[in-house]
Amino acid sequence: MNLDKRDRLVLFTLLSVAILFTILFYLDINRKISIGDREVVGTIFFKNNIVQRKFEDEVIWEKLENNSALTNKDTIRSEAFSDALIRLKDGTEINIDENSMFNLDLTGEEPNLEFTQGSLEVKKNDSQKSQIKITSAGSEINVDSGNVKIERSKERDLSLFVEKGKTTIKEKDGKSVSIEEGKKAEFKKTGLEIKKIPVALITPASQKLFYAEPEDVTVHFQWKVESGYEDPVLEISRSPNFQMTFINEKVEGTRADLRLKEGTFYWRIRVKSKSGNGNEFSEINKFFVAKMESFQGESPEQGTVIPFVQTYPLVTLTWSKLSTVNSYRLIISNSPKLTNPLKELETTANQISYDDLKEGTYYWKVIGKSSFPDTKDRESQTLSFIIKKQNSIPAPKWLRPTPNSEISADEIKQNQAILIWDGNAELKSYQLKIFKDPKMGNAVFSEETLANFLVPNWNLLGKGTFYATVIGKSKEGKETESSSVLSFTVVDKKKIPEPEVDPKDTKPTKLEPKLEMMSPNGTIVQMKGKSSLDFQWKVSGVTGERYDLVLYQHTGDKKTAIYKITTKESKHTLKDLSILDEGSFSWDLSVYKDSSLLFSRKGSFILALDQLKSLKPSDIEFISPKRLYKEKR
């Protein structure tokens, strides 16, 4: 069928409109919505999986990040196996279980929480005089003080457990009923039914955390059965609705001990009524068993000497990020016992930078404040570093490539052939020169740069062996001494040396454990047209391991953890590119064997849409296992 000019124009217009609205729809559902001038009422802390938020004036659900701010009239929902804690500004805490949803409205003097489904626990700050009103299915629950638990699913009616304090229920007919501590209320179709909780759970308390030692831990269970009930049965499940019971055992007395491995658990006690009214249940408590994460100061390393000439250096302290804490307390002192701290700061980040530390020896440690009740805070080992004044700025030191190494055509094509040196914040610029003559005759390449790296014009240089030096220049125009001479060879393809084998040696060679960060590392990653970011590494000399990967984005002096996963594979594909932006990144990879940390490595890279066009020197940061450098403007 032949279309005339008019038909073709109409068809082209319709296709263009369809494509335009498809693009707009995609951008809308994937955009990050700004809080703007909305009123911030609290903060959400993650323990497991995904929790989403929807603003009052939006229709799109947004995935929340750890330590995200919550605003008034947000609707919150959690996915399967999720767990999170909301801490409001007045000190009230709300623990959210999986598959739960509610709306938070703190307008006026009477805060309101509209509960739709799932399970949550509200711990009210008793110093606040105002009540917390919880509405659900036409019923109104006013929490005067203490702790309450609310449970509701599609299969069950709404249930309320008053663990502590006093709660008032206003029924549909306007009648108010007071529920005291130790009682529960069930909202049935026949009306409100109030009874005494048949079994009081003593330990483990709700939200309790246990550390596996190393694979499992003994959990002590204790409860109290009220008179009129008998034949207690201990039930433990992986889900709050107990669809799949993990343990279902008849127990004698009021206590039991079980060995449990890593996971999230729910427990309750089932009893029989002596009056013959069937089974009754206690409330449900949730607890966690987790492996002990390594917690230590990372940078500066023990005994690091940080030199300066005139300007006090920018010292960035970094430490491990723990999933079981909600804040960190950093202490810096000039005493090994950390008495009379010079700096003391509480933060939710895992790094902080100072540019006012004078010459001297400093000692520091970090305390991780646990987000779980009755769980001890974690403390790192005390480390020291020295800030030392020098008469001259030291010469730059080469970081990459390694001396006498080869650079292949593939590395050049993939933007992985970058010359990197250890910079200094007191230097304004660097002069890089490359020679073909080992006697350093005429330079075949020379360029001045503000950053501590440079990508030469490899097409101009061609193949062969080259020799490079770099000199730093201060703001006053003074030059440092020349760096050591770096030699490298540009080749079409790298030669892979074969290991030498002694024919007399019949014993199998034991490989030393080794971790190699393959990609992205020391490279500029072109993201234009890509739908994912691929991480690859190589481990030898160890089996049965697991890996923890943490991705950081660097903005100015800030280093923010934006992504973390645990995997048993030696690669990972990041598909959610909405968390990324152009600029400088680093990633930490830790290798564990039987819950023990074997070793860890760091990689760094730059994300760009068009190579270096939108990057400023201040965006660049490269990390080696021993040193951290930030370029200041």
XYZ file of C-alpha atoms in Angstrom:
633
model
C 0.000 0.000 0.000
C 1.390 3.371 -1.031
C 0.811 6.360 1.248
C 0.549 9.846 -0.145
C 2.461 12.770 1.340
C -0.399 13.786 3.642
C -0.830 10.259 5.068
C 2.899 9.948 5.648
C 2.886 13.265 7.534
C 0.006 12.128 9.776
C 1.718 8.774 10.445
C 5.029 10.472 11.261
C 3.277 12.923 13.618
C 1.463 10.125 15.487
C 4.671 8.103 15.856
C 6.538 11.162 17.131
C 3.828 11.895 19.706
C 3.812 8.250 20.842
C 7.598 8.212 21.244
C 7.568 11.562 23.063
C 4.967 10.473 25.625
C 6.701 7.107 26.101
C 9.928 8.929 26.965
C 8.120 11.347 29.287
C 6.350 8.436 31.029
C 9.660 6.581 31.510
C 11.355 9.699 32.910
C 8.437 10.348 35.245
C 8.341 6.885 36.822
C 12.132 6.808 37.230
C 12.731 10.325 38.456
C 13.914 11.111 41.971
C 11.356 13.352 43.646
C 12.775 16.216 45.679
C 11.513 16.895 49.212
C 11.483 20.606 48.398
C 9.812 22.730 51.101
C 7.833 19.842 52.607
C 7.916 19.584 56.402
C 10.407 16.949 57.607
C 8.940 15.002 60.551
C 11.404 12.153 61.065
C 14.000 9.754 59.688
C 13.827 6.142 58.504
C 16.592 3.646 59.228
C 16.820 0.412 57.238
C 17.562 -3.008 58.589
C 16.496 -5.179 55.661
C 15.303 -4.919 52.061
C 13.129 -2.203 50.502
C 10.761 0.411 51.888
C 8.969 2.903 49.633
C 7.416 6.313 50.145
C 4.748 8.286 48.260
C 4.341 12.016 48.771
C 0.858 13.396 49.377
C 0.836 15.274 46.025
C 2.483 12.496 43.969
C 1.311 9.207 42.461
C 4.755 7.630 42.046
C 6.229 5.336 44.710
C 9.861 6.178 45.480
C 12.401 3.727 46.911
C 13.834 5.117 50.127
C 17.502 5.020 51.085
C 18.913 4.461 54.545
C 18.687 7.529 56.808
C 16.125 9.142 54.484
C 14.107 12.089 55.754
C 10.344 11.555 56.039
C 7.917 14.379 55.435
C 4.449 15.068 56.749
C 1.602 13.129 55.096
C 3.963 10.562 53.499
C 2.501 7.128 52.745
C 4.960 4.343 53.643
C 4.885 0.725 52.469
C 7.332 -2.148 52.921
C 8.017 -5.114 50.674
C 8.482 -8.772 51.609
C 11.246 -9.495 54.158
C 11.599 -5.759 54.852
C 12.297 -4.246 58.228
C 12.814 -0.604 59.140
C 12.660 1.845 62.025
C 11.102 5.320 61.840
C 12.204 7.818 64.469
C 10.007 10.936 64.668
C 11.282 14.292 65.862
C 9.446 13.982 69.182
C 11.286 10.703 69.959
C 8.449 8.337 69.010
C 9.664 5.158 67.279
C 7.707 3.075 64.756
C 9.033 -0.384 63.823
C 7.717 -1.590 60.458
C 7.435 -5.229 59.463
C 7.164 -6.628 55.958
C 4.127 -6.009 53.717
C 2.937 -3.106 55.854
C 1.473 0.245 54.791
C 0.392 3.410 56.601
C 0.045 7.157 56.160
C 1.671 9.603 58.566
C -0.098 12.915 59.264
C 1.350 15.070 62.050
C -0.667 18.169 61.241
C -1.978 19.959 64.327
C -1.693 18.860 67.956
C -2.982 15.295 67.408
C -0.593 13.164 65.290
C -2.446 10.608 63.156
C -1.194 7.318 61.714
C -3.600 5.716 59.231
C -2.814 1.989 59.276
C -3.837 -0.110 56.264
C -2.198 -3.526 56.625
C 0.752 -5.484 57.983
C 2.338 -5.228 61.391
C 3.983 -2.377 63.249
C 5.042 -1.418 66.743
C 4.691 2.096 68.150
C 6.870 3.216 71.072
C 5.593 6.576 72.258
C 7.856 9.085 73.962
C 6.085 9.496 77.325
C 7.551 12.986 77.816
C 5.253 14.213 75.024
C 1.772 15.061 76.296
C 0.039 14.650 72.933
C -1.508 11.335 71.956
C -0.792 9.366 68.790
C -4.029 8.512 67.002
C -4.039 5.352 64.873
C -6.994 4.880 62.526
C -7.802 1.643 60.714
C -11.016 0.334 59.104
C -13.140 2.965 60.820
C -11.709 2.356 64.295
C -9.672 4.898 66.250
C -6.830 3.955 68.619
C -5.319 6.636 70.861
C -1.916 5.755 72.331
C -1.609 7.763 75.553
C 1.732 6.259 76.606
C 3.963 3.207 76.335
C 4.259 0.591 73.580
C 1.580 -0.978 71.394
C 1.647 -3.529 68.591
C -0.870 -3.596 65.748
C -1.386 -6.519 63.372
C -3.704 -6.808 60.399
C -3.736 -9.008 57.297
C -6.216 -9.922 54.605
C -7.001 -13.170 56.438
C -7.213 -11.756 59.979
C -9.036 -8.939 61.705
C -7.203 -6.067 63.340
C -5.459 -6.973 66.606
C -3.999 -4.620 69.204
C -1.522 -5.605 71.935
C -0.775 -3.137 74.737
C 2.681 -4.066 76.027
C 3.152 -1.005 78.186
C 1.204 2.069 79.210
C -2.399 2.874 78.353
C -4.399 3.009 75.117
C -7.936 4.192 74.383
C -10.110 2.792 71.572
C -12.981 4.802 70.109
C -15.464 2.496 68.409
C -17.620 3.322 65.370
C -20.554 4.215 67.602
C -18.437 6.810 69.415
C -18.025 4.793 72.608
C -14.516 4.876 74.169
C -12.884 1.837 75.788
C -9.649 1.906 77.777
C -7.114 -0.893 77.196
C -4.524 -1.310 79.924
C -1.094 -2.882 79.950
C -1.076 -6.645 79.422
C -4.335 -6.776 77.466
C -5.212 -7.202 73.818
C -8.135 -6.088 71.694
C -9.479 -7.894 68.627
C -11.637 -5.946 66.191
C -14.093 -8.599 64.973
C -17.205 -8.295 62.838
C -19.289 -9.071 65.921
C -17.680 -6.208 67.785
C -14.665 -5.337 69.936
C -13.351 -8.187 72.094
C -10.951 -7.362 74.923
C -9.102 -10.028 76.871
C -5.978 -10.545 78.874
C -2.912 -11.548 76.879
C -2.655 -15.269 77.766
C 1.123 -15.381 77.571
C 3.593 -12.577 78.281
C 6.788 -12.852 76.227
C 9.825 -11.951 78.332
C 12.838 -12.682 76.158
C 13.946 -12.218 73.443
C 12.307 -8.807 73.350
C 10.973 -7.375 70.114
C 13.723 -6.126 67.731
C 16.467 -7.908 69.700
C 19.700 -8.604 67.789
C 21.939 -11.652 68.315
C 25.361 -12.175 66.742
C 26.182 -15.602 65.302
C 29.333 -17.147 66.787
C 30.325 -17.718 64.002
C 27.600 -19.758 62.241
C 24.854 -19.869 64.883
C 23.993 -18.647 68.371
C 22.062 -19.925 71.388
C 18.854 -17.929 71.821
C 17.245 -18.085 75.254
C 13.418 -17.966 75.187
C 11.381 -17.134 78.284
C 7.677 -16.404 78.805
C 4.979 -16.299 81.484
C 1.679 -18.184 81.088
C -1.338 -16.643 82.805
C -3.613 -18.783 84.968
C -6.333 -20.537 83.029
C -4.049 -21.670 80.202
C -1.856 -24.741 79.686
C 0.204 -26.827 77.221
C 2.487 -24.093 75.803
C 3.818 -24.612 72.271
C 6.783 -22.548 71.008
C 6.286 -21.385 67.410
C 9.066 -19.716 65.385
C 8.586 -18.562 61.804
C 10.411 -16.632 59.096
C 7.281 -14.566 58.357
C 4.994 -12.521 60.643
C 1.854 -14.370 59.507
C 3.344 -17.789 60.458
C 2.358 -19.350 57.132
C 5.563 -21.414 57.217
C 6.439 -22.428 60.774
C 10.173 -22.938 61.247
C 9.853 -24.502 64.722
C 6.679 -25.872 66.323
C 7.551 -27.625 69.590
C 5.624 -28.407 72.748
C 7.675 -27.132 75.684
C 7.725 -27.821 79.400
C 7.902 -24.953 81.836
C 8.477 -21.343 80.841
C 11.795 -21.379 79.031
C 13.726 -22.990 76.179
C 17.112 -22.675 74.444
C 17.635 -23.083 70.693
C 20.625 -22.759 68.354
C 19.705 -20.570 65.370
C 21.588 -19.454 62.266
C 21.571 -16.088 60.504
C 18.121 -14.709 59.653
C 15.027 -12.795 60.745
C 12.671 -14.669 63.073
C 9.195 -14.216 64.584
C 8.162 -16.102 67.703
C 5.041 -16.613 69.775
C 3.563 -19.052 72.302
C 0.367 -21.004 71.627
C -1.600 -22.254 74.642
C -4.875 -24.063 75.332
C -7.614 -22.558 77.428
C -8.576 -24.706 80.426
C -12.163 -23.620 79.842
C -12.107 -25.422 76.501
C -12.383 -22.348 74.263
C -9.624 -23.540 71.950
C -6.132 -22.161 71.275
C -4.946 -18.695 72.270
C -1.789 -16.879 71.190
C 0.665 -14.480 72.732
C 1.782 -11.373 70.921
C 4.480 -11.808 68.237
C 8.047 -10.695 68.878
C 10.628 -10.295 66.130
C 14.361 -10.848 66.559
C 17.437 -11.069 64.340
C 20.500 -13.270 64.098
C 23.304 -11.641 62.118
C 26.945 -12.348 61.481
C 29.408 -10.016 63.172
C 30.531 -7.474 60.574
C 34.099 -6.226 60.630
C 34.289 -2.751 62.179
C 37.507 -0.817 61.910
C 39.056 2.493 61.001
C 40.126 2.458 57.366
C 41.935 5.737 56.696
C 44.355 7.110 57.768
C 45.994 3.777 58.473
C 47.941 3.176 61.677
C 51.075 5.376 61.835
C 50.350 7.276 58.596
C 52.451 10.453 58.275
C 50.589 13.312 56.563
C 53.075 16.000 55.440
C 52.403 19.685 54.797
C 54.481 22.804 54.122
C 52.282 25.879 54.700
C 48.625 24.864 54.523
C 47.218 22.421 57.063
C 46.300 19.255 55.129
C 42.775 18.006 54.520
C 42.549 14.841 56.640
C 39.714 12.482 55.740
C 38.884 9.788 58.303
C 36.887 6.813 57.035
C 35.659 3.661 58.734
C 33.591 0.532 58.048
C 29.871 0.996 57.486
C 27.687 -1.266 59.622
C 24.128 -2.299 58.814
C 23.281 -2.714 62.518
C 23.921 0.882 63.634
C 22.124 4.143 62.898
C 24.890 6.598 63.793
C 28.608 6.805 64.585
C 30.500 8.796 67.215
C 33.990 9.870 66.146
C 36.557 10.754 68.816
C 39.921 12.411 68.030
C 42.444 13.163 70.764
C 46.154 13.837 71.241
C 46.157 11.212 74.008
C 46.432 7.446 73.353
C 43.635 6.921 75.908
C 41.443 9.456 74.054
C 41.052 11.656 77.122
C 40.066 15.320 76.580
C 38.965 14.839 72.942
C 39.933 17.577 70.483
C 37.131 16.552 68.114
C 33.942 14.669 68.952
C 31.161 14.291 66.428
C 28.071 12.133 65.907
C 27.166 11.407 62.275
C 25.231 8.939 60.140
C 28.002 8.918 57.492
C 31.113 6.737 57.619
C 33.605 9.514 56.936
C 34.454 13.067 57.961
C 37.132 15.535 56.819
C 39.045 18.158 58.818
C 41.368 20.884 57.498
C 42.247 22.526 60.840
C 44.339 19.796 62.489
C 47.737 21.254 63.391
C 51.128 19.553 63.504
C 51.265 16.671 65.966
C 50.252 13.073 66.707
C 46.559 12.199 66.832
C 44.631 9.167 68.083
C 41.125 8.275 66.928
C 38.395 5.671 67.127
C 34.730 5.323 66.144
C 31.789 4.029 68.185
C 28.880 2.566 66.226
C 25.601 3.327 68.021
C 23.391 0.239 67.764
C 19.914 0.632 66.281
C 18.711 -2.430 68.226
C 17.572 -2.335 71.876
C 19.759 -3.978 74.516
C 22.588 -4.461 72.004
C 26.058 -3.174 72.816
C 27.575 -0.430 70.715
C 30.514 -1.423 68.504
C 33.924 0.192 68.985
C 36.768 0.280 66.490
C 40.398 -0.109 67.463
C 42.231 3.110 68.347
C 44.484 4.233 65.485
C 47.030 7.036 65.233
C 48.353 9.342 62.522
C 50.943 12.115 62.432
C 50.680 15.538 60.803
C 54.235 16.723 60.134
C 55.505 20.035 58.788
C 58.197 19.839 56.094
C 60.424 22.395 54.418
C 59.451 21.394 50.898
C 56.585 19.596 49.193
C 57.658 16.039 48.334
C 57.888 14.987 44.709
C 54.821 13.213 43.285
C 54.880 9.420 43.445
C 53.554 7.182 40.697
C 50.487 5.068 41.467
C 49.524 3.728 38.038
C 50.678 2.024 35.891
C 53.208 -0.077 37.768
C 56.871 0.296 36.659
C 57.878 -1.661 33.523
C 54.287 -2.704 32.867
C 52.512 -3.022 29.520
C 49.580 -0.951 28.260
C 47.507 -2.706 25.613
C 45.513 -1.263 22.728
C 42.325 -2.617 24.368
C 43.050 -0.653 27.554
C 43.544 2.512 25.504
C 40.326 1.907 23.576
C 38.360 1.348 26.822
C 39.809 4.503 28.476
C 41.652 2.394 31.056
C 45.133 3.691 30.154
C 45.418 6.528 32.668
C 48.634 7.839 34.247
C 48.008 8.486 37.949
C 50.302 9.884 40.636
C 49.994 10.660 44.334
C 49.067 14.328 44.488
C 49.193 16.984 47.170
C 46.542 19.574 48.084
C 49.247 22.278 48.353
C 50.119 21.884 44.678
C 48.214 23.930 42.120
C 49.211 21.984 39.006
C 51.439 19.244 37.600
C 53.699 19.093 34.553
C 53.773 15.659 32.898
C 56.471 14.800 30.357
C 56.881 11.584 28.350
C 60.116 10.597 26.561
C 61.164 7.832 24.224
C 64.814 8.302 25.160
C 65.834 6.709 28.500
C 68.345 9.569 28.855
C 65.358 11.938 28.949
C 66.172 13.864 25.780
C 63.450 15.683 23.879
C 59.955 15.069 25.252
C 57.456 13.513 22.823
C 54.563 14.620 25.025
C 54.226 17.459 27.558
C 51.113 18.788 29.257
C 50.170 20.705 32.399
C 47.127 19.546 34.400
C 45.316 20.572 37.593
C 44.423 16.982 38.526
C 46.577 14.094 39.726
C 45.993 12.069 36.568
C 46.164 12.486 32.819
C 45.174 10.564 29.691
C 47.888 11.209 27.072
C 47.220 11.275 23.343
C 48.055 7.621 22.813
C 47.534 7.860 19.045
C 50.287 10.489 18.929
C 52.680 8.372 20.997
C 52.226 5.116 19.070
C 53.784 1.814 20.179
C 57.044 1.243 22.044
C 58.707 1.870 25.408
C 58.276 5.249 27.069
C 59.632 7.094 30.123
C 57.539 9.556 32.117
C 58.183 12.126 34.855
C 55.916 14.549 36.675
C 56.707 17.771 38.570
C 54.351 19.598 40.926
C 53.920 23.376 41.063
C 52.709 25.255 44.159
C 50.427 28.279 44.157
C 53.514 30.457 44.556
C 55.063 28.922 41.440
C 57.671 26.794 43.261
C 58.385 23.433 41.676
C 58.892 20.142 43.475
C 61.667 17.778 42.600
C 60.950 15.511 39.661
C 59.261 12.227 40.361
C 61.066 8.982 39.767
C 61.176 7.884 36.118
C 58.251 5.634 35.205
C 58.861 3.256 32.325
C 56.058 1.462 30.471
C 55.496 -0.139 27.081
C 52.543 0.361 24.744
C 51.741 -2.895 22.916
C 48.972 -4.301 20.741
C 48.288 -7.152 23.142
C 49.739 -8.116 26.486
C 51.780 -11.285 26.826
C 50.544 -13.671 29.517
C 53.599 -15.317 31.135
C 53.335 -19.035 31.781
C 54.266 -20.143 35.306
C 57.571 -22.002 35.598
C 57.135 -25.571 36.829
C 59.922 -27.634 38.335
C 59.592 -31.170 36.831
C 61.091 -32.617 40.036
C 58.375 -30.998 42.147
C 55.429 -33.402 42.307
C 53.674 -31.668 45.202
C 50.696 -29.479 44.292
C 51.428 -25.774 44.639
C 49.354 -24.003 47.236
C 48.154 -20.651 45.951
C 48.384 -17.649 48.256
C 45.007 -15.911 48.701
C 44.833 -13.036 46.246
C 42.148 -10.535 45.232
C 42.380 -8.570 41.992
C 39.996 -5.704 41.256
C 39.420 -6.029 37.523
C 36.783 -3.488 36.502
C 35.895 -0.748 36.818
C 39.242 0.315 38.289
C 41.335 3.349 37.413
C 39.231 4.001 34.361
C 36.730 6.395 32.833
C 33.477 4.524 32.222
C 31.395 5.813 29.325
C 27.748 5.361 30.358
C 26.152 6.744 27.195
C 23.797 4.059 25.854
C 24.475 1.620 28.731
C 21.722 0.076 30.842
C 23.941 -1.317 33.640
C 27.297 -0.993 35.376
C 29.301 -4.221 35.645
C 31.719 -5.020 38.493
C 34.262 -7.835 38.131
C 37.011 -9.179 40.372
C 39.202 -12.246 40.588
C 40.062 -14.289 43.683
C 42.585 -17.106 43.917
C 43.772 -19.320 46.761
C 40.461 -19.476 48.654
C 37.123 -21.273 48.142
C 33.632 -21.069 49.605
C 33.901 -17.342 50.165
C 31.358 -14.509 50.074
C 31.878 -10.902 49.035
C 30.587 -7.584 50.385
C 30.615 -4.796 47.780
C 30.063 -1.165 48.831
C 29.852 1.611 46.210
C 30.715 5.204 47.162
C 30.101 8.462 45.303
C 32.463 11.387 45.883
C 31.154 14.939 45.890
C 33.687 17.534 46.942
C 34.992 16.417 50.323
C 32.141 13.988 50.893
C 32.243 10.245 50.338
C 28.759 8.728 50.488
C 27.861 5.026 50.422
C 25.045 4.667 47.860
C 24.871 0.902 47.293
C 25.755 -2.347 49.088
C 25.314 -6.013 48.173
C 26.503 -9.416 49.388
C 27.174 -12.103 46.783
C 28.991 -15.396 46.287
C 29.805 -14.666 42.637
C 32.955 -12.883 41.413
C 30.914 -10.322 39.515
C 27.874 -8.129 39.965
C 25.647 -6.096 37.642
C 24.165 -2.853 38.936
C 20.962 -2.205 36.992
C 19.497 0.676 38.982
C 21.392 3.516 37.286
C 19.128 6.109 38.906
C 21.439 6.118 41.965
C 24.420 7.163 39.804
C 25.554 10.529 38.488
C 28.544 11.778 36.529
C 31.686 12.123 38.629
C 34.106 10.198 40.802
C 33.326 6.845 42.479
C 35.114 4.185 44.498
C 34.142 0.699 45.590
C 35.264 -1.493 48.461
C 35.278 -5.270 48.158
C 35.661 -7.433 51.282
C 36.251 -11.197 51.124
C 34.842 -13.358 53.937
C 35.465 -17.030 54.732
C 33.321 -18.616 57.449
C 32.226 -15.107 58.574
C 35.872 -14.028 59.032
C 37.267 -11.133 56.999
C 40.203 -12.385 54.906
C 41.158 -9.203 53.057
C 39.671 -6.242 51.225
C 40.606 -4.041 48.259
C 39.523 -0.701 46.830
C 38.816 0.300 43.243
C 38.100 3.713 41.740
C 36.614 5.022 38.514
C 34.941 7.991 36.859
C 31.517 7.966 35.228
C 31.005 10.173 32.185
C 28.518 10.596 29.357
C 31.081 12.219 27.098
C 34.699 11.732 28.060
C 35.887 14.462 30.438
C 33.634 17.138 28.889
C 31.619 17.757 32.034
C 34.230 16.818 34.653
C 36.108 19.430 36.677
C 39.456 18.738 38.372
C 37.706 18.966 41.741
C 35.520 15.994 40.759
C 38.477 13.625 40.534
C 39.574 11.367 43.345
C 41.622 8.163 43.112
C 42.024 5.726 45.971
C 44.821 3.235 46.491
C 44.854 0.710 49.351
C 47.184 3.001 51.343
C 46.436 6.623 50.481
C 43.547 8.936 49.901
C 43.919 12.155 47.910
C 41.399 14.905 47.321
C 42.077 17.791 44.975
C 40.949 21.146 46.424
C 40.136 24.169 44.317
